[in-house]
Short mmCIF file of C-alpha atoms in Angstrom, two decimals:
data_model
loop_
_atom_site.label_atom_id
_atom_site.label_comp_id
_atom_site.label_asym_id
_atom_site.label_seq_id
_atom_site.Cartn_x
_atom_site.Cartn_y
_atom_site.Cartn_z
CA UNK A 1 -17.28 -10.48 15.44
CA UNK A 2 -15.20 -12.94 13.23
CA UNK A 3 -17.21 -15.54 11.26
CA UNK A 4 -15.50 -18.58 10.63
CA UNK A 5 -17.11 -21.01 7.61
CA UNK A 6 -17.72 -24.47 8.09
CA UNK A 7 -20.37 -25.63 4.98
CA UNK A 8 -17.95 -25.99 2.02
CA UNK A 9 -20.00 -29.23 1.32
CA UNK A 10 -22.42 -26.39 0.31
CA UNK A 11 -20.75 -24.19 -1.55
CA UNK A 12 -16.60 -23.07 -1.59
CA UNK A 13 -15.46 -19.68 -1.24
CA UNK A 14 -13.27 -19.23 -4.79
CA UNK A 15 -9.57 -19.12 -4.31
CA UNK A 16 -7.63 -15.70 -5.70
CA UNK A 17 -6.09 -17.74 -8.77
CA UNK A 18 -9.61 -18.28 -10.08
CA UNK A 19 -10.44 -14.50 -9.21
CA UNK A 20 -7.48 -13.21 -11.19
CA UNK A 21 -8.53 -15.73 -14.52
CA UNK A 22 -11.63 -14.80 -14.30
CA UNK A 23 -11.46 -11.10 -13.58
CA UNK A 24 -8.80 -10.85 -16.98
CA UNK A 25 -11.62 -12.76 -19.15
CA UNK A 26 -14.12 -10.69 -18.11
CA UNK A 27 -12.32 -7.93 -18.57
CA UNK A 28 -10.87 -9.05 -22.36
CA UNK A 29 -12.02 -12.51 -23.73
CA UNK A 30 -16.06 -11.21 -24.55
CA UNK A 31 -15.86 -12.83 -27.97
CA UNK A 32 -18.14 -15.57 -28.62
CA UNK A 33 -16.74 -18.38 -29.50
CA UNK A 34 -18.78 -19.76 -32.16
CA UNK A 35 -17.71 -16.46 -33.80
CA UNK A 36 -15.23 -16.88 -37.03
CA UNK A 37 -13.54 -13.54 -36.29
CA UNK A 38 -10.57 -12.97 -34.30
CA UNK A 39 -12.05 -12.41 -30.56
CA UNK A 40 -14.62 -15.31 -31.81
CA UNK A 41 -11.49 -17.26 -32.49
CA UNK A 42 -9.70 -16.17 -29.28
CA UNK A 43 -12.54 -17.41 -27.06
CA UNK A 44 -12.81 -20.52 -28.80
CA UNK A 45 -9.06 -20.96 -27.83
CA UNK A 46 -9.48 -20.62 -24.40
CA UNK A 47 -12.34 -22.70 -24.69
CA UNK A 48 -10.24 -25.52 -25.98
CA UNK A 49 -7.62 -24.96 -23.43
CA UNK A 50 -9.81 -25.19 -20.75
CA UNK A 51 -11.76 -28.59 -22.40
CA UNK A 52 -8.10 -30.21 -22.71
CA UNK A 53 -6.89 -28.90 -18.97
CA UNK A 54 -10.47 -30.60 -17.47
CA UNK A 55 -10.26 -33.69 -19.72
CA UNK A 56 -6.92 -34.72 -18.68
CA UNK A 57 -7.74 -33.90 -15.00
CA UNK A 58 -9.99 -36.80 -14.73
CA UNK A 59 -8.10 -39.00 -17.72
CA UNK A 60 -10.75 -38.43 -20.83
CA UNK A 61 -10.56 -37.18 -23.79
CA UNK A 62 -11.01 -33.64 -25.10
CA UNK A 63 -14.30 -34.25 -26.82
CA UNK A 64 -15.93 -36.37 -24.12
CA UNK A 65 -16.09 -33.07 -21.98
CA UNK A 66 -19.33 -31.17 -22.09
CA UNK A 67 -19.82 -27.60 -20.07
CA UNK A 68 -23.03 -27.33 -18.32
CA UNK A 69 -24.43 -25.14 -15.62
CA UNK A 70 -23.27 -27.28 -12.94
CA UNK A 71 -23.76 -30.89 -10.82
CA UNK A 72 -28.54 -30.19 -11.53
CA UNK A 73 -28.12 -29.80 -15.30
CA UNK A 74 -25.03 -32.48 -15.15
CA UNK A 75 -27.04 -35.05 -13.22
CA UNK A 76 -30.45 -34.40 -15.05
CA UNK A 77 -28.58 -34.46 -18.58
CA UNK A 78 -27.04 -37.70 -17.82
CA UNK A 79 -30.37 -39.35 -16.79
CA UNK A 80 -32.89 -37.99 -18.80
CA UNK A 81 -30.60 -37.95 -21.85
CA UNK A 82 -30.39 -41.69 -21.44
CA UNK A 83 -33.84 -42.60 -20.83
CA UNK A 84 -34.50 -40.69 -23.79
CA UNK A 85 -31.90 -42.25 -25.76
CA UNK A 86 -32.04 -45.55 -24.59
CA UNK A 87 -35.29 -45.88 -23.16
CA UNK A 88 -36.38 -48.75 -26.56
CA UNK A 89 -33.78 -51.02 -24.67
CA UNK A 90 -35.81 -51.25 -21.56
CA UNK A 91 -37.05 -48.76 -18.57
CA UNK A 92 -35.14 -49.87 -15.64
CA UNK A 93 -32.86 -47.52 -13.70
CA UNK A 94 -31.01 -48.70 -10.57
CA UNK A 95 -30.10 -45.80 -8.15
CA UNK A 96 -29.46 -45.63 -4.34
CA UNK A 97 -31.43 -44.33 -1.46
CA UNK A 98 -28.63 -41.48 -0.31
CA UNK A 99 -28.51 -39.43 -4.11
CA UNK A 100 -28.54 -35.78 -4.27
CA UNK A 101 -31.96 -34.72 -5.21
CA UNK A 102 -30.60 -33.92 -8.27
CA UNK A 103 -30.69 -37.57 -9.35
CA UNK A 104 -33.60 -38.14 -7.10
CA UNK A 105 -35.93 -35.75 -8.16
CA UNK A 106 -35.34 -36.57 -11.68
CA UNK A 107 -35.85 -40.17 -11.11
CA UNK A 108 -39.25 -39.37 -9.63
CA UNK A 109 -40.24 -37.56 -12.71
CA UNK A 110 -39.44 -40.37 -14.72
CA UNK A 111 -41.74 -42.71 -13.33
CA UNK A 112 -44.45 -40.34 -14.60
CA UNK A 113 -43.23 -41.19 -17.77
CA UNK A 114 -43.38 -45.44 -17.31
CA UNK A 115 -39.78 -45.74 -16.00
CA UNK A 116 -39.08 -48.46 -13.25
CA UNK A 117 -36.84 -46.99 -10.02
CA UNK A 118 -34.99 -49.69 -7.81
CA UNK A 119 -33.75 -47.76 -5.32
CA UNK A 120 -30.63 -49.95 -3.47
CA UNK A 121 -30.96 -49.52 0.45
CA UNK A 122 -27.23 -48.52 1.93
CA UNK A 123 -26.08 -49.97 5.36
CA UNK A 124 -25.02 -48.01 8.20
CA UNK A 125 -21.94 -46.34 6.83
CA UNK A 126 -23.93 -45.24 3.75
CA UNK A 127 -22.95 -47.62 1.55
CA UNK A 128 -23.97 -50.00 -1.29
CA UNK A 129 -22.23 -53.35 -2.66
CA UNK A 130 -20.97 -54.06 -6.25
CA UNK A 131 -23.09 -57.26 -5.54
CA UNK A 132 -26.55 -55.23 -4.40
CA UNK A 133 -26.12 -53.66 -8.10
CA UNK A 134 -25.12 -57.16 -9.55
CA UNK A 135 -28.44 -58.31 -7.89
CA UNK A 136 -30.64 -55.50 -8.88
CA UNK A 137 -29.86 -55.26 -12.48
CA UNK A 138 -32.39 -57.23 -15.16
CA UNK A 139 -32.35 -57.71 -18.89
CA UNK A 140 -33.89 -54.21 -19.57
CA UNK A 141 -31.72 -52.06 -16.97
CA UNK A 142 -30.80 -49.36 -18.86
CA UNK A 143 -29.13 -46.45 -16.52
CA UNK A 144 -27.36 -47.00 -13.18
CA UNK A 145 -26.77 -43.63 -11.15
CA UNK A 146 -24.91 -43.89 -8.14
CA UNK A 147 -22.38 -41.03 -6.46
CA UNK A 148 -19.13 -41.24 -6.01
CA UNK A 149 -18.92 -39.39 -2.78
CA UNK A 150 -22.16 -38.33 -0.03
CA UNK A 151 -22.64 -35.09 0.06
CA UNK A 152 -24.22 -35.48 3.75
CA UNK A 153 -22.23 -38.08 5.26
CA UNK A 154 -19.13 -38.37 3.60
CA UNK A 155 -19.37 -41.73 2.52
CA UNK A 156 -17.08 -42.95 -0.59
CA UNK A 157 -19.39 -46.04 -3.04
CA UNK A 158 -17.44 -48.18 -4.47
CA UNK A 159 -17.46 -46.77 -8.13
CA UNK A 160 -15.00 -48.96 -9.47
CA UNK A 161 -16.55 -52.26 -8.70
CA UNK A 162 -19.56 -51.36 -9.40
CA UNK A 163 -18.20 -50.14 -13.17
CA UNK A 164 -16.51 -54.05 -13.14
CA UNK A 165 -19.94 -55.33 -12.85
CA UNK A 166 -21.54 -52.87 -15.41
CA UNK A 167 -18.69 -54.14 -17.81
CA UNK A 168 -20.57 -56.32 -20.18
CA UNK A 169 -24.23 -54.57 -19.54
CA UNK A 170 -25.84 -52.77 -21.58
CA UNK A 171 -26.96 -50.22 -18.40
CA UNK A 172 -25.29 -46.93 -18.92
CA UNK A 173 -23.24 -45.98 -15.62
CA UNK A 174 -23.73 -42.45 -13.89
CA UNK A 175 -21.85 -41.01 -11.16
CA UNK A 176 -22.75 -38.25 -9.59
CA UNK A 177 -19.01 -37.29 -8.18
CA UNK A 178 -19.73 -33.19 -7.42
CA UNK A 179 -18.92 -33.79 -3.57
CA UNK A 180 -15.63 -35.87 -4.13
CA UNK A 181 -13.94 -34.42 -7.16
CA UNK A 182 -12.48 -31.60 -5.63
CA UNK A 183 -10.81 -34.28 -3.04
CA UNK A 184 -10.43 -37.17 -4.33
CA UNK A 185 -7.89 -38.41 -7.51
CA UNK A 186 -10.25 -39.33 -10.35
CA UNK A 187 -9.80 -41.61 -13.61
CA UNK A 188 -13.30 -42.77 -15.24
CA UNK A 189 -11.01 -45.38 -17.19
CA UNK A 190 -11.05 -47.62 -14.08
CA UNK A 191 -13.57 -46.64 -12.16
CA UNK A 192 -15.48 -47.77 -15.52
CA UNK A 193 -18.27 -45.15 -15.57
CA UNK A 194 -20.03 -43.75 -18.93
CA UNK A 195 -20.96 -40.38 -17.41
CA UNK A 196 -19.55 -38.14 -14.53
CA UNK A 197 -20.91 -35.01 -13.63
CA UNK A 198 -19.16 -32.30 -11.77
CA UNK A 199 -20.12 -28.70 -10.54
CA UNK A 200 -17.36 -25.99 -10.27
CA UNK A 201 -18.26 -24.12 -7.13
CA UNK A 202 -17.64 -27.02 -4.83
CA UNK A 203 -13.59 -26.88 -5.48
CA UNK A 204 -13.30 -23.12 -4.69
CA UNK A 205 -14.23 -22.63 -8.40
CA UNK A 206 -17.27 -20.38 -9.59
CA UNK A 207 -20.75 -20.96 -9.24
CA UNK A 208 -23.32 -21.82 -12.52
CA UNK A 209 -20.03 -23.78 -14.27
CA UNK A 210 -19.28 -27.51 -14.27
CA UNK A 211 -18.94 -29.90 -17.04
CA UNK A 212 -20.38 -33.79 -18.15
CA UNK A 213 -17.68 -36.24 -19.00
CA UNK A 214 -19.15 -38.48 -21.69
CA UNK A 215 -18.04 -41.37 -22.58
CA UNK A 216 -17.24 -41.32 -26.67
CA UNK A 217 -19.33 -44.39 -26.54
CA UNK A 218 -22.22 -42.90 -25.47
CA UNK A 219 -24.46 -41.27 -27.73
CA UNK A 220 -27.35 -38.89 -25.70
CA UNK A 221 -30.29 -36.96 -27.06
CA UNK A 222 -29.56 -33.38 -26.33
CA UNK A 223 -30.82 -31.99 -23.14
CA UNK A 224 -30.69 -28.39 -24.03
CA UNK A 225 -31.60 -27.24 -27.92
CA UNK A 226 -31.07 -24.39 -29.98
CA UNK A 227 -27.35 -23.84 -31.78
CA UNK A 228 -24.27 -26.24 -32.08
CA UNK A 229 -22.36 -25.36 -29.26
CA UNK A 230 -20.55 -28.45 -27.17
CA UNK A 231 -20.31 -30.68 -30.91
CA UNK A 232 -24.36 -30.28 -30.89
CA UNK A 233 -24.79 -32.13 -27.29
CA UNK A 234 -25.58 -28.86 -25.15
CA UNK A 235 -26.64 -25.54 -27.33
CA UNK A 236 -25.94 -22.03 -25.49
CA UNK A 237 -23.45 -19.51 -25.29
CA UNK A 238 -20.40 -20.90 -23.57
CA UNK A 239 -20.15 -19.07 -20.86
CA UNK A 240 -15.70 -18.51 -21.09
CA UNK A 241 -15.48 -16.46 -17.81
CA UNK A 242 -16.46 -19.34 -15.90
CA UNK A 243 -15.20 -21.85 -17.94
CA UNK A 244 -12.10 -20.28 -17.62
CA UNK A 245 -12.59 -19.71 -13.50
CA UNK A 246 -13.32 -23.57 -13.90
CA UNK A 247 -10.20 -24.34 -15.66
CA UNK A 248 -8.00 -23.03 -13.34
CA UNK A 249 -9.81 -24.14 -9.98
CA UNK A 250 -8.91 -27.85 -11.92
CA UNK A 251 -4.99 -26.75 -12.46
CA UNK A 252 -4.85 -26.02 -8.59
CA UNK A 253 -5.54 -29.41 -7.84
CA UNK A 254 -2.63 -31.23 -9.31
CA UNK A 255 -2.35 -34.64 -7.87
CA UNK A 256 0.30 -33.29 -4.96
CA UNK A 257 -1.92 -30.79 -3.94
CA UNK A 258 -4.95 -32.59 -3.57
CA UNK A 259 -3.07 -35.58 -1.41
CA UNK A 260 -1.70 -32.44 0.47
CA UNK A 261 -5.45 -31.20 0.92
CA UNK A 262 -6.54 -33.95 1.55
CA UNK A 263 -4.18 -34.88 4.84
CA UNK A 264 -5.01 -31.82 6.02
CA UNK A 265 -8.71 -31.70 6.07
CA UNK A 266 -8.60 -35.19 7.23
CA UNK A 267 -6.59 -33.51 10.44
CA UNK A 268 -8.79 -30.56 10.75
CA UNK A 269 -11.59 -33.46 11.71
CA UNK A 270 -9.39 -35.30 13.68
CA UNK A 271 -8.70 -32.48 16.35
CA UNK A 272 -12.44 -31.47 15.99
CA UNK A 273 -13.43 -35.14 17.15
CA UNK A 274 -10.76 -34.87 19.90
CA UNK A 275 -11.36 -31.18 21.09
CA UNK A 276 -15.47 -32.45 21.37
CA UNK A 277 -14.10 -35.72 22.99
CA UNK A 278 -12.38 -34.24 25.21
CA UNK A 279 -14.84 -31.02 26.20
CA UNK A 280 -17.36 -33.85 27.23
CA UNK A 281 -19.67 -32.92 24.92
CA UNK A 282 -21.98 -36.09 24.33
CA UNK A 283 -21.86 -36.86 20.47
CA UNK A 284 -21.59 -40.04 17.58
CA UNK A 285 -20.65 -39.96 14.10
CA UNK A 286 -22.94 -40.38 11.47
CA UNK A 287 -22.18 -42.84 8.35
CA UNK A 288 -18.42 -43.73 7.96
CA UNK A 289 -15.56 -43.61 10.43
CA UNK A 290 -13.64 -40.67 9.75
CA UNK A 291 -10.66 -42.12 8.17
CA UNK A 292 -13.42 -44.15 5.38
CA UNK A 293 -14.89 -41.08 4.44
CA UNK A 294 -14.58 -38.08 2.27
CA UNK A 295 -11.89 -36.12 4.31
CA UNK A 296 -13.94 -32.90 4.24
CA UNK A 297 -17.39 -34.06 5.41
CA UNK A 298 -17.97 -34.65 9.34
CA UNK A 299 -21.66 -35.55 9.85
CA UNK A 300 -22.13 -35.56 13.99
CA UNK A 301 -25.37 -36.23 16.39
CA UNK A 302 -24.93 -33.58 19.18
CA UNK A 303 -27.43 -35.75 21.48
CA UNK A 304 -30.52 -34.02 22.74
CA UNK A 305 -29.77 -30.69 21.08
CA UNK A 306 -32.16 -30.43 18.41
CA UNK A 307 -30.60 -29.29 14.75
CA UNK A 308 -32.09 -26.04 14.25
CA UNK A 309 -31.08 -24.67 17.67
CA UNK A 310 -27.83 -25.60 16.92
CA UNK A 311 -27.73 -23.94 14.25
CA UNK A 312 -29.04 -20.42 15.03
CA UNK A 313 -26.40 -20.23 18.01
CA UNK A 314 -23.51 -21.35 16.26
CA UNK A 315 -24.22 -18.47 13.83
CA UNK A 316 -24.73 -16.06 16.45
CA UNK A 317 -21.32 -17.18 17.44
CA UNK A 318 -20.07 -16.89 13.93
CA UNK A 319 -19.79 -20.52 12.99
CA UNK A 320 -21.56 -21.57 9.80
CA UNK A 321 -22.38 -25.18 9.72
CA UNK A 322 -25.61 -27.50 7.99
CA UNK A 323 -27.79 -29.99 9.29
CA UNK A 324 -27.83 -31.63 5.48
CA UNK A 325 -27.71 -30.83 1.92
CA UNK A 326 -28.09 -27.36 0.87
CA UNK A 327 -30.25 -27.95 -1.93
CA UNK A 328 -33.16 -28.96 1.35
CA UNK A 329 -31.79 -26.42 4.05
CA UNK A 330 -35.14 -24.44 3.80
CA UNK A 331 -37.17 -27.40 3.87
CA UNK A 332 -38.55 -28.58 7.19
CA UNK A 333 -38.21 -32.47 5.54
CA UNK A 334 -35.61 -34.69 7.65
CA UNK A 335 -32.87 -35.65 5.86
CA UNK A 336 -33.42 -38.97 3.34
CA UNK A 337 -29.91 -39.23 3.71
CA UNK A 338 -29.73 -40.12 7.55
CA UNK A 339 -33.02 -41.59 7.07
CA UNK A 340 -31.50 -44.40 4.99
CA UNK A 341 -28.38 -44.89 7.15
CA UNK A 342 -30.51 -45.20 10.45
CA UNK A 343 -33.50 -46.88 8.83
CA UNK A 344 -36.22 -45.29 11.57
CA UNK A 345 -37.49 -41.76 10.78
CA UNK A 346 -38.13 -40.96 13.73
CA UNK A 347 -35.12 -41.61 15.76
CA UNK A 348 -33.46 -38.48 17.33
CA UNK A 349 -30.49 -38.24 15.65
CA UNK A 350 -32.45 -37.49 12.45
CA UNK A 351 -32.96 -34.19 14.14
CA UNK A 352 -30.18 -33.63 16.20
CA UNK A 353 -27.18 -33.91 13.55
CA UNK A 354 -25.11 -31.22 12.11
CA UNK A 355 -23.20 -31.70 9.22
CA UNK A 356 -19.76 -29.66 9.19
CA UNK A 357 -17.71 -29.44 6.00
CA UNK A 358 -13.91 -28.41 6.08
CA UNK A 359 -11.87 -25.77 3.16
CA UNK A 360 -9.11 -24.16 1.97
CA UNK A 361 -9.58 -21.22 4.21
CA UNK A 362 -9.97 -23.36 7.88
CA UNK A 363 -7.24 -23.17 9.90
CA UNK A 364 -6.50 -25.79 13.28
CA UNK A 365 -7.28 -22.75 15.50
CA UNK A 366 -10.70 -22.04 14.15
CA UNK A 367 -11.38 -25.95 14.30
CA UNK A 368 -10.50 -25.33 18.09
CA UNK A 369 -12.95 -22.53 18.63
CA UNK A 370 -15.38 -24.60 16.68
CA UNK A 371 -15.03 -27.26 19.24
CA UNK A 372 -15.51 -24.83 21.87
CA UNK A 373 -18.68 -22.90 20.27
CA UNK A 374 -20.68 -26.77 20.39
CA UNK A 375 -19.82 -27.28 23.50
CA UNK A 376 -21.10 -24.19 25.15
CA UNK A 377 -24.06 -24.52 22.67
CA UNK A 378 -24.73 -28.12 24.29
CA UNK A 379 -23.92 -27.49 27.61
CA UNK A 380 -26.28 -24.14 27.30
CA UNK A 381 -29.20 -26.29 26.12
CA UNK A 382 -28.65 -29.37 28.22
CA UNK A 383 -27.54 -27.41 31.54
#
């Protein structure tokens, strides 16, 4: 049987070009780079190269990139390094209700520690208002944390205003932009944010890799302690292999090719949407229209079909899909994300939704047979 994989909102199968980099390093680039010797010095070279290729790639500087394990230690070294740091200033953070419980999880341990958590409700389509965070902020906001791109639904926050607002704040301004990187063009000068955090796996890069743009303004307390690695901001071993695997997942996705990846995920969903349309099968969107949202993210409520049925027989059909995040696939919790957009926890579609993620690797004929797979899996259920 042929599987066909539909969950790159998950994870991202890692293109050849990042095979071959990686495979070479692995095979010859074993110095450390904190070494003084000549392989010490040769991975510290590559180590530059691949800080300047990811620091132009979202339009930083060199030094204001920071390697981390990926999008968890990103988001947690962005938030707790600021309440840490700033925390004398005041300890109110502003988030939203749809985060990745990466952010989430680590605001909830900061409340143990005296913080103050506004969480901003989104509307229908998932989204929050520059003038929601305008509202929310107070003399002693310190952080404000909000993605760039849902990881469930697809929806796209307006970063930019939001940084306009932030301008003359003291809040430092988070964005958790792991989901939208891979897809969408990025420039933290004008979308205005202090701290981005990015995880290499979802762009068909290598898992346990990503990096922390910081802004040169911003000053954090260390997360992670020990040597002097990362200009003393995050001590360990750089891991080169992956950095390197990293590197070159970012030089595949020059500004042509991501507009060119980009028009075609955004038809892949398109002919799914029509194929279900048109097969009868009884469905509705979740979040954002198609067009609005991240190209590579289709969130549907297959009505009366319950989620985890779904699921089992589109596997046995070899078609890989989610009903949510990854990080919560094994919990039996409904999804805060839908939650939020919906507002009633116990309406059906909190537990009849899939979530189905385009890649590199789909083609418009296995869209069609995914079409074709629900359908029989609804009419099956439904009779």
């Amino acid at each position: 049987m042929t599987h066909y994989y539909f969950d790159n909102a998950a994870t991202t199968p890692m293109s050849s070009t990042v095979v071959t980099a990686m495979s070479q390093a692995l095979a010859t680039d074993f110095g450390n780079a904190s070494s003084t010797h000549y392989f010490g010095r040769l991975s510290h070279h590559l180590l530059d190269d691949s800080r300047r290729v990811i620091a132009n790639s979202i339009h930083a500087q060199t030094d204001e990139i920071i390697f981390t394990s990926g999008g968890t230690e990103g988001d947690n070294t962005a938030i707790l390094g600021t309440a840490l740091t700033y925390g004398k200033n005041g300890k109110h953070i502003i988030t939203t209700q749809i985060e990745h419980p990466a952010v989430l999880k680590t605001m909830q341990f900061l409340t143990t520690l005296g913080y103050e958590i506004t969480y901003l409700p989104v509307n229908k389509q998932g989204l929050v208002t520059a003038q929601q965070v305008k509202a929310a902020l107070r003399p002693d906001t310190i952080l404000v944390s909000i993605m760039t791109g849902n990881n469930e639904i697809g929806s796209i926050e307006p970063i930019a205003k939001i940084g306009a607002v932030l301008k003359n704040h003291q809040a430092i301004f988070h964005t958790d932009a792991v989901q939208a990187y891979g897809i969408l063009d990025i420039d933290v000068q004008q979308m205005g944010v202090d701290l981005l955090s990015i995880s290499g796996h979802k762009l068909h890069g290598p898992k346990g890799i990503g990096f922390l743009y910081m802004n040169e303004k911003v000053n954090l307390e260390p997360f992670m302690h020990g040597g002097e690695q990362e200009h003393l901001r995050r001590a360990g071993t750089e891991n080169i292999p992956s950095i390197i695997g990293l590197a070159q997942a970012v030089k595949d996705l020059t500004p042509v090719n991501k507009k060119a990846k980009r028009e075609k995920l955004q038809n892949l969903k398109q002919i799914l949407l029509t194929d279900l349309t048109a097969s009868g099968v009884d469905f509705a969107i979740n979040g954002p229209e198609p067009e609005q949202a991240l190209p590579h993210v289709l969130n549907i409520w297959l009505k009366g079909v319950p989620s985890n049925l779904a699921l089992t027989n589109l596997d046995l059909k070899g078609f890989a899909v989610s009903a949510g995040s990854a990080c919560t696939a094994g919990s039996l919790e409904p999804s805060h994300v839908l939650i939020a957009i919906i507002g009633d926890e116990k309406a059906p579609q909190i537990s009849e939704s899939l979530r189905i993620s385009f890649g590199d690797q789909n083609t418009v004929e296995s869209v069609h047979l995914l079409a074709q797979a629900i359908a029989e899996v609804a009419r099956d259920y439904l009779g």
